[in-house]
XYZ file of C-alpha atoms in Angstrom:
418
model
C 13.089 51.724 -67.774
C 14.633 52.409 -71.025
C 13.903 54.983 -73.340
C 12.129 54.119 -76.709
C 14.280 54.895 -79.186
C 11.753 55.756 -81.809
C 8.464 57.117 -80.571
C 5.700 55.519 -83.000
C 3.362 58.116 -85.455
C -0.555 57.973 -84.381
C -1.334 55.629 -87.117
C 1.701 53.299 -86.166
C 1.016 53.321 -82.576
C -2.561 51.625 -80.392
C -5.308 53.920 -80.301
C -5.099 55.096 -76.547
C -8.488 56.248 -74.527
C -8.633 57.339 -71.015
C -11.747 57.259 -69.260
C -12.375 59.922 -66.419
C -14.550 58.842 -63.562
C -17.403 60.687 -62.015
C -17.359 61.763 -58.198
C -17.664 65.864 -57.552
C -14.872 66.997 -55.494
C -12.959 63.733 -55.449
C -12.185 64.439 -58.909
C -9.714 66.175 -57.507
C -7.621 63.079 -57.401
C -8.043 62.558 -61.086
C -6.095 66.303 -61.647
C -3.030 64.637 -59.954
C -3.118 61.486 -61.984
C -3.051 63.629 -64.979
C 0.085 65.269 -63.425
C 2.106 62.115 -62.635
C 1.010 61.238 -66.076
C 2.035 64.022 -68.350
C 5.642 65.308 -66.458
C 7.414 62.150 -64.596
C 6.055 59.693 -66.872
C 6.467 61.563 -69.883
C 10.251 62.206 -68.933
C 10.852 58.637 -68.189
C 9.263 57.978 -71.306
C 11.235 60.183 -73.615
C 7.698 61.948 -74.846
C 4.445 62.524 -74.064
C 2.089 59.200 -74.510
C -0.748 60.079 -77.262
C -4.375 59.762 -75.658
C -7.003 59.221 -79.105
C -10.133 58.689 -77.050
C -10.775 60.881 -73.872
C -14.052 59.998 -72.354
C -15.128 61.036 -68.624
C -18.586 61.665 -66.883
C -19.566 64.350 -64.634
C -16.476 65.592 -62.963
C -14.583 63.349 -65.317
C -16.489 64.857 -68.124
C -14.660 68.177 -67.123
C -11.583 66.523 -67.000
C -11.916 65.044 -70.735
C -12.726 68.315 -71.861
C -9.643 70.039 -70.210
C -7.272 67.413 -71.806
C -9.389 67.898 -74.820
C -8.961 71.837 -75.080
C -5.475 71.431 -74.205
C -4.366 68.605 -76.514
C -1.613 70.575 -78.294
C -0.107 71.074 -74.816
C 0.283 67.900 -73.277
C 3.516 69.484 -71.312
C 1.405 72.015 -69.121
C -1.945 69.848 -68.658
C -1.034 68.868 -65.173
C 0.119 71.740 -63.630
C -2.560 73.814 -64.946
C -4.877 71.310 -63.553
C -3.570 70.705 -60.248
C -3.635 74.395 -59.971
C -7.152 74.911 -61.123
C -8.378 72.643 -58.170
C -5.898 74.184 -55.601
C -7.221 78.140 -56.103
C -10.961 76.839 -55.406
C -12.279 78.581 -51.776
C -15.530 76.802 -51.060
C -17.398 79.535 -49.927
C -16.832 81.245 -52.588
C -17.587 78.288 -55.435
C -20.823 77.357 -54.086
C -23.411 78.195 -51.552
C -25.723 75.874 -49.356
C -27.262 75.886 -45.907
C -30.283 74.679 -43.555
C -32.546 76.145 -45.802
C -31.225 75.023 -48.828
C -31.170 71.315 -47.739
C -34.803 71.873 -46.371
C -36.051 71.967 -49.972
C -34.434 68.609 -50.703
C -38.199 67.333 -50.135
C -39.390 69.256 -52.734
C -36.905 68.331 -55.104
C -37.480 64.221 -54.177
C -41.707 65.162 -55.042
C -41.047 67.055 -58.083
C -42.470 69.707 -57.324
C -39.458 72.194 -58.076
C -40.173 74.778 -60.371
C -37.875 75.538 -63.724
C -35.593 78.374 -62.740
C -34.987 80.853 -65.632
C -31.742 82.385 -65.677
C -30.507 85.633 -66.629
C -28.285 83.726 -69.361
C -31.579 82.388 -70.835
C -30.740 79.507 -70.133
C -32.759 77.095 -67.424
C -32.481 74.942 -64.629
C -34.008 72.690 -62.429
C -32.983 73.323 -59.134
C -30.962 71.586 -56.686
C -29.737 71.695 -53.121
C -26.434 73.576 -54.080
C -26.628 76.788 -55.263
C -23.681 76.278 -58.173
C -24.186 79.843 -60.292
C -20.243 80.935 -59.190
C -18.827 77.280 -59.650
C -20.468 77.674 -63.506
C -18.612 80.820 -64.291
C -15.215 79.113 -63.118
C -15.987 76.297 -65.405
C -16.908 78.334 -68.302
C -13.344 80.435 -68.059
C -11.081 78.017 -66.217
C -10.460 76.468 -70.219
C -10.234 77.371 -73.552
C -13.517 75.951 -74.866
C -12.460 76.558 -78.874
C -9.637 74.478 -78.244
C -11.561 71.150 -78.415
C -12.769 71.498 -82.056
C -9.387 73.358 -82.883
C -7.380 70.104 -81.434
C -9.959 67.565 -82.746
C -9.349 69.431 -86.615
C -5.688 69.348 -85.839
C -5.135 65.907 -85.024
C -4.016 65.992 -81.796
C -6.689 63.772 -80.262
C -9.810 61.716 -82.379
C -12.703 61.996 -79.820
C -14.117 63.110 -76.808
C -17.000 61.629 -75.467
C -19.137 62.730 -72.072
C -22.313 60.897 -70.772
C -25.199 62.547 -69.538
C -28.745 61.548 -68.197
C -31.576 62.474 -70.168
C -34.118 63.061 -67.200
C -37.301 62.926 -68.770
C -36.417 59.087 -70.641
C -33.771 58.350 -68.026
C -31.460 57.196 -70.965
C -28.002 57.675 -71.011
C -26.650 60.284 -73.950
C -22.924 59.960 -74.845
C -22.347 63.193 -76.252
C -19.643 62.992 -78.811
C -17.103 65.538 -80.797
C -15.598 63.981 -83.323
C -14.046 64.848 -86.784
C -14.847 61.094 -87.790
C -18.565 59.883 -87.885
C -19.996 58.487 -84.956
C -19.872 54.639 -85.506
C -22.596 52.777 -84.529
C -23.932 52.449 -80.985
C -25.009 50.165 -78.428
C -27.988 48.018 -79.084
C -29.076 49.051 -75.041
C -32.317 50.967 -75.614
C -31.379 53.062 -72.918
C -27.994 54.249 -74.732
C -28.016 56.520 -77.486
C -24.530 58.518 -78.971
C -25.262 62.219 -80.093
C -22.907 64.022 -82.355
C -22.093 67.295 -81.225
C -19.741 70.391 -80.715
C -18.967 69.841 -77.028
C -19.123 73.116 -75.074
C -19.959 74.134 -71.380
C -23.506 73.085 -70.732
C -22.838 69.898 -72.425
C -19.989 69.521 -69.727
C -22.443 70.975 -66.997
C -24.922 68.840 -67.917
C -22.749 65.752 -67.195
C -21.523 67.204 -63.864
C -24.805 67.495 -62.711
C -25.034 65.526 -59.437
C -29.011 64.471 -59.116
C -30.495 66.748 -55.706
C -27.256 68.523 -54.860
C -26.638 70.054 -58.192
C -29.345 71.868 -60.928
C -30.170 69.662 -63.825
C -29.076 71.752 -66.861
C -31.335 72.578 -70.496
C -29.145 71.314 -73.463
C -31.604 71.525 -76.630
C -35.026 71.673 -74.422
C -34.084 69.005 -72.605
C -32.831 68.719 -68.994
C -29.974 66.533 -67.647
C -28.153 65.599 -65.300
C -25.063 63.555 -63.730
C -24.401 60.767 -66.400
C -22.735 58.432 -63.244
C -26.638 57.456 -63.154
C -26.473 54.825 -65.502
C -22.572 55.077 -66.496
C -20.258 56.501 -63.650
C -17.519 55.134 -65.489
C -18.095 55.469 -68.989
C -15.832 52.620 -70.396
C -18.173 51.112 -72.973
C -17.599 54.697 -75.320
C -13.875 54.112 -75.509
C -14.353 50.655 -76.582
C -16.740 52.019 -79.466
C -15.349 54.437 -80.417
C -12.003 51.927 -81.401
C -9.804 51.879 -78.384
C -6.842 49.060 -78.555
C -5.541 50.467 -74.438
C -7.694 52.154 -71.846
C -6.346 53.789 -69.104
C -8.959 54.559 -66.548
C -8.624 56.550 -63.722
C -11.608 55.251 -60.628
C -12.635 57.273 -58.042
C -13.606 54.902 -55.490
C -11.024 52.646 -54.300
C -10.519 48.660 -54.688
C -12.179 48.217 -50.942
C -15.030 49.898 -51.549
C -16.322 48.568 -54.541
C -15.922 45.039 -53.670
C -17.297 45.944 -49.789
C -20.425 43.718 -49.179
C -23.340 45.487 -48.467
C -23.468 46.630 -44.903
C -27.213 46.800 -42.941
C -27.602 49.403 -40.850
C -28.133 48.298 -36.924
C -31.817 48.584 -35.611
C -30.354 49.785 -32.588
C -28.313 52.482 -34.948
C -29.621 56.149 -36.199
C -28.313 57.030 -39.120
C -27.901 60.933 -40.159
C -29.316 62.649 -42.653
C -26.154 63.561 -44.183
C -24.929 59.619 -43.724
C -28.223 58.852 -45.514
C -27.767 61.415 -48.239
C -24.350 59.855 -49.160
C -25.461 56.529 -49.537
C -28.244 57.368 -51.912
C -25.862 59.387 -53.878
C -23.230 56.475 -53.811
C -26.310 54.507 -55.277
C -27.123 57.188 -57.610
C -23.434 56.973 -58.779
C -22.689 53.480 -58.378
C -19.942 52.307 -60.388
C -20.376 49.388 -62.493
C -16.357 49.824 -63.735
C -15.721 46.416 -62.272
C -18.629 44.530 -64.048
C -17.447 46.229 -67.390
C -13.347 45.539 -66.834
C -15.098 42.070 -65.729
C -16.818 41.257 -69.046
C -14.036 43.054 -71.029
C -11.362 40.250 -69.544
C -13.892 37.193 -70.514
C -13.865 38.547 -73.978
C -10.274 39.076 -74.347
C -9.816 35.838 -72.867
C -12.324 34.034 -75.549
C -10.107 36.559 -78.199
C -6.899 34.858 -77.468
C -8.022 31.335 -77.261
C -9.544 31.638 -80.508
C -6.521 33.252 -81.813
C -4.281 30.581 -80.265
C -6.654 27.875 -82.497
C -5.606 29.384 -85.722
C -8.352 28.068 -86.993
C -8.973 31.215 -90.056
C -12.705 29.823 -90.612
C -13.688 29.979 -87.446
C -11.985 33.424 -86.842
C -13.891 35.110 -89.616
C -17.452 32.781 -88.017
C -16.719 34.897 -84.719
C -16.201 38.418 -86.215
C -18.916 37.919 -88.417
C -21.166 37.377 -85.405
C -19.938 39.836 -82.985
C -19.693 42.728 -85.559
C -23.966 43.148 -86.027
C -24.103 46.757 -85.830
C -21.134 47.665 -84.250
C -18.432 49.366 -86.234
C -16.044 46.531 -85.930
C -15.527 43.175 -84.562
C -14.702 42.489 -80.545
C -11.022 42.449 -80.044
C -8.288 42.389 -77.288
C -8.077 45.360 -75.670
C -5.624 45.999 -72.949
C -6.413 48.119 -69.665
C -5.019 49.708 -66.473
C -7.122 50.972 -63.772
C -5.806 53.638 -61.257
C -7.809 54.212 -58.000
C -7.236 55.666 -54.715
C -5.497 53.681 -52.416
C -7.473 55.504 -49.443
C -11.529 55.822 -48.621
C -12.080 59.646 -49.809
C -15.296 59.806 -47.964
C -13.573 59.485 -44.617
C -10.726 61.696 -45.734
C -13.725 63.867 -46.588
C -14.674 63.820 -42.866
C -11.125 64.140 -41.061
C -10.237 67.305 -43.487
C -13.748 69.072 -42.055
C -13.260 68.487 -38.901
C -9.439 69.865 -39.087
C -11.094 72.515 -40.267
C -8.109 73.337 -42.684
C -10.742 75.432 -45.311
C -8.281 77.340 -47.449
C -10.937 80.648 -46.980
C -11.853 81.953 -43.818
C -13.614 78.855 -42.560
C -16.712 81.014 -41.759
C -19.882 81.285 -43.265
C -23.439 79.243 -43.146
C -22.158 76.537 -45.347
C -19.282 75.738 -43.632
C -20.698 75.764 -40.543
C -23.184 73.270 -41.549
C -20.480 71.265 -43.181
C -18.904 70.743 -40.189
C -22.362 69.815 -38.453
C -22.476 66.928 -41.204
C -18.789 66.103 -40.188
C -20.233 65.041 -36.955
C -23.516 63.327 -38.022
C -21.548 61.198 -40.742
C -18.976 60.049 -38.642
C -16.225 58.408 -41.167
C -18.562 57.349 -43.354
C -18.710 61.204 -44.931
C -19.614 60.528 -48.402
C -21.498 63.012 -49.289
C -18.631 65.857 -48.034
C -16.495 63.937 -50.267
C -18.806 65.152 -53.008
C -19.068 68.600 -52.425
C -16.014 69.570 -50.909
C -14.571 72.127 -53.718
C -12.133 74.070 -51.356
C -8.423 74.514 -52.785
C -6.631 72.404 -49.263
C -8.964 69.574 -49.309
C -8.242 69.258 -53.482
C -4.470 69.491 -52.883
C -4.720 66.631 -50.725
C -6.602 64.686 -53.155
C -4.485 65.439 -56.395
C -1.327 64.800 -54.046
C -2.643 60.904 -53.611
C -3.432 60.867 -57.420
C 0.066 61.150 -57.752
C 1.641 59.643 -55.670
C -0.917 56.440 -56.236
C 0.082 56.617 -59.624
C 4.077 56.932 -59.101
C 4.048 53.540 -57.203
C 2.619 52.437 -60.637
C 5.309 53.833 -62.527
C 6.803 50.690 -63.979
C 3.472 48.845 -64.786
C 2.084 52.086 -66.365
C 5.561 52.605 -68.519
C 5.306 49.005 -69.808
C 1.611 49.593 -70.452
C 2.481 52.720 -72.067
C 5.481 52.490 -74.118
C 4.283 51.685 -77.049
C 1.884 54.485 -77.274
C 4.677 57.544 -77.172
C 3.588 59.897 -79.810
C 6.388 60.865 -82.406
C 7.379 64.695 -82.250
């Protein structure tokens, strides 16, 4: 691949988004993306590619904000995130056990009370007790840097989704030093301007039943994979010409038909459990690339027409109240090339914990191992220890070097000027 001899400036250059999906501890996987992203393919590049638009729900709404806080940095993004995932000890992060997953009932009836906490803040509760995993979040970044890149130019937005529990719509919280165009005409879609912080992140991350639901201005949300795991249709408002999205569920397992469970079968509760948070979280990413193709498809024909009335016919219809008319937008789509639910379940059973291995939690952990069988998707969510994350970011990257060509051609054209 040859070098470009002339990196473009922003405003000579498409507007670049990446989109982060959601997925707990598989997000893991996203941190080595990032990696392959901003050191080999930079180098091969001859600079660092310049990402506009960084969008991501719940633990893709953490990664957004880390490339977001780090934006004048591009050169140590990886690494530091790689390493953030590699020093977590599960035990330590969060806490569960019997009794903790005996309350699930509680939580499915609603009958959980608001926990106040000594912050002020308050919660309503989940399965996972998450107060350590919190305080990593709130220091593992500098928060300031977000508006302080965003004023500097270094990026344009960043946009996380959240649920809004008590209308079940999905917020798109945005930071942005440009106004927020306007939205989606989906009732059940609103964009709110905002300074992105912590609980704003939090809120995203929140995983319905496993995680609390977090207050962010008297209301409660939670995990914004609900209604918008991968949150694809804020890049595309907020003026994207290339999207680079980065899946956390592979090619095989979206497109999987739907499998019935045998009468003569009896499902665990921890098999269970992950297959109502895979519906929770379902990801509609290949339904939105889907309808983004057909319009880029109608886009080109029309273009290939040359026919200038009926050009300015089509953008005056498919402007209405969005800020500008459809047009072509190119994507790539990285995913794992293994099922991280049953990696999930072969890592527990190892029993390669990067703490001691001991403890209620990861005895019961390995209990689930056993119920779920391969089909481990819940551990997949939950497993925040340092070994099983070095795994994960290790496929990231290496998924993504076996893309290096496509990605470079993809890419080229978006190398930011020094």
């Amino acid at each position: 691949m040859s070098r470009p001899t002339q990196p473009k400036r922003r405003s000579d250059r498409p507007k670049l988004a990446i989109v982060f999906s959601g997925g707990g501890a598989r997000g893991a996987y996203e941190a080595g993306v990032i990696k392959y992203l901003r050191e080999d393919l930079a180098g091969d590049l001859g600079g660092h590619i310049g990402i506009d638009i960084i969008c991501g729900t719940s633990v893709g709404a953490l990664h957004a904000c880390f490339l977001a806080s780090l934006a004048d940095i591009p050169g140590q993004q990886g690494k530091l995130a790689v390493q953030r995932w590699e020093e977590l000890v599960l035990e330590e992060i969060v806490s569960f056990g019997i009794k903790d997953f005996i309350r699930l009932p509680r939580l499915l009836l609603g009958r959980a009370q608001v926990q106040e906490m000594e912050s002020g803040e308050r919660r309503l509760p989940g399965v996972i007790q998450t107060k350590n995993l919190e305080k990593l979040v709130r220091r593992m970044m500098p928060w300031t840097g977000i508006r302080r890149n965003l004023e500097a130019g270094h990026m344009e937005s960043l946009a996380i989704s959240a649920t809004d529990i008590a209308s079940g719509k999905t917020v798109v919280f945005v930071d942005s030093e440009k106004p927020v165009p306007p939205w989606s005409a989906d009732p059940h879609v609103r964009a709110l301007p905002v300074r992105i912080g912590p609980r704003q992140c939090l809120a995203s991350a929140a995983i319905p039943l496993l995680f609390p639901a977090v207050e962010v201005n008297e209301r409660f949300y939670c995990d914004g994979g609900l209604r918008q795991n991968t949150p694809l249709s804020p890049a595309l408002r907020l003026g994207a010409d290339k999207v680079l999205v980065v899946a956390l569920m592979n090619e095989k397992e979206r497109s999987a038909p739907v499998d019935l469970v045998s009468p003569t079968s009896s499902p665990g509760a921890a098999f269970l459990i992950g297959k109502i948070l895979n519906a929770f979280l379902l990801d509609h990413l290949d339904y939105d690339l889907h309808r983004m193709r057909r319009l880029n498809d109608l886009m080109r024909a029309i273009e290939e027409l040359g026919d200038e009335k009926l050009k300015a016919r089509v953008r005056q219809l498919t402007t209405g109240g969005r800020c500008s008319p459809y047009k072509i937008v190119e994507e790539k789509v990285l995913a794992p090339s293994v099922d991280l639910g049953k990696l999930a379940a072969e890592f527990v059973r190892s029993g390669r914990f990067k703490g001691s291995g001991g403890g209620a939690g990861i005895r019961m952990l390995r209990r689930l191992a056993t119920d779920a069988g391969d089909e481990a998707d819940l551990l997949s969510y939950i497993m925040f220890d340092g070994n099983f994350a070095m795994e994960l970011a290790q496929i990231g990257y290496e998924d993504t070097r076996r893309r290096h060509d496509e990605l470079c051609r993809f890419l080229v054209d978006c190398v930011e000027k020094e």
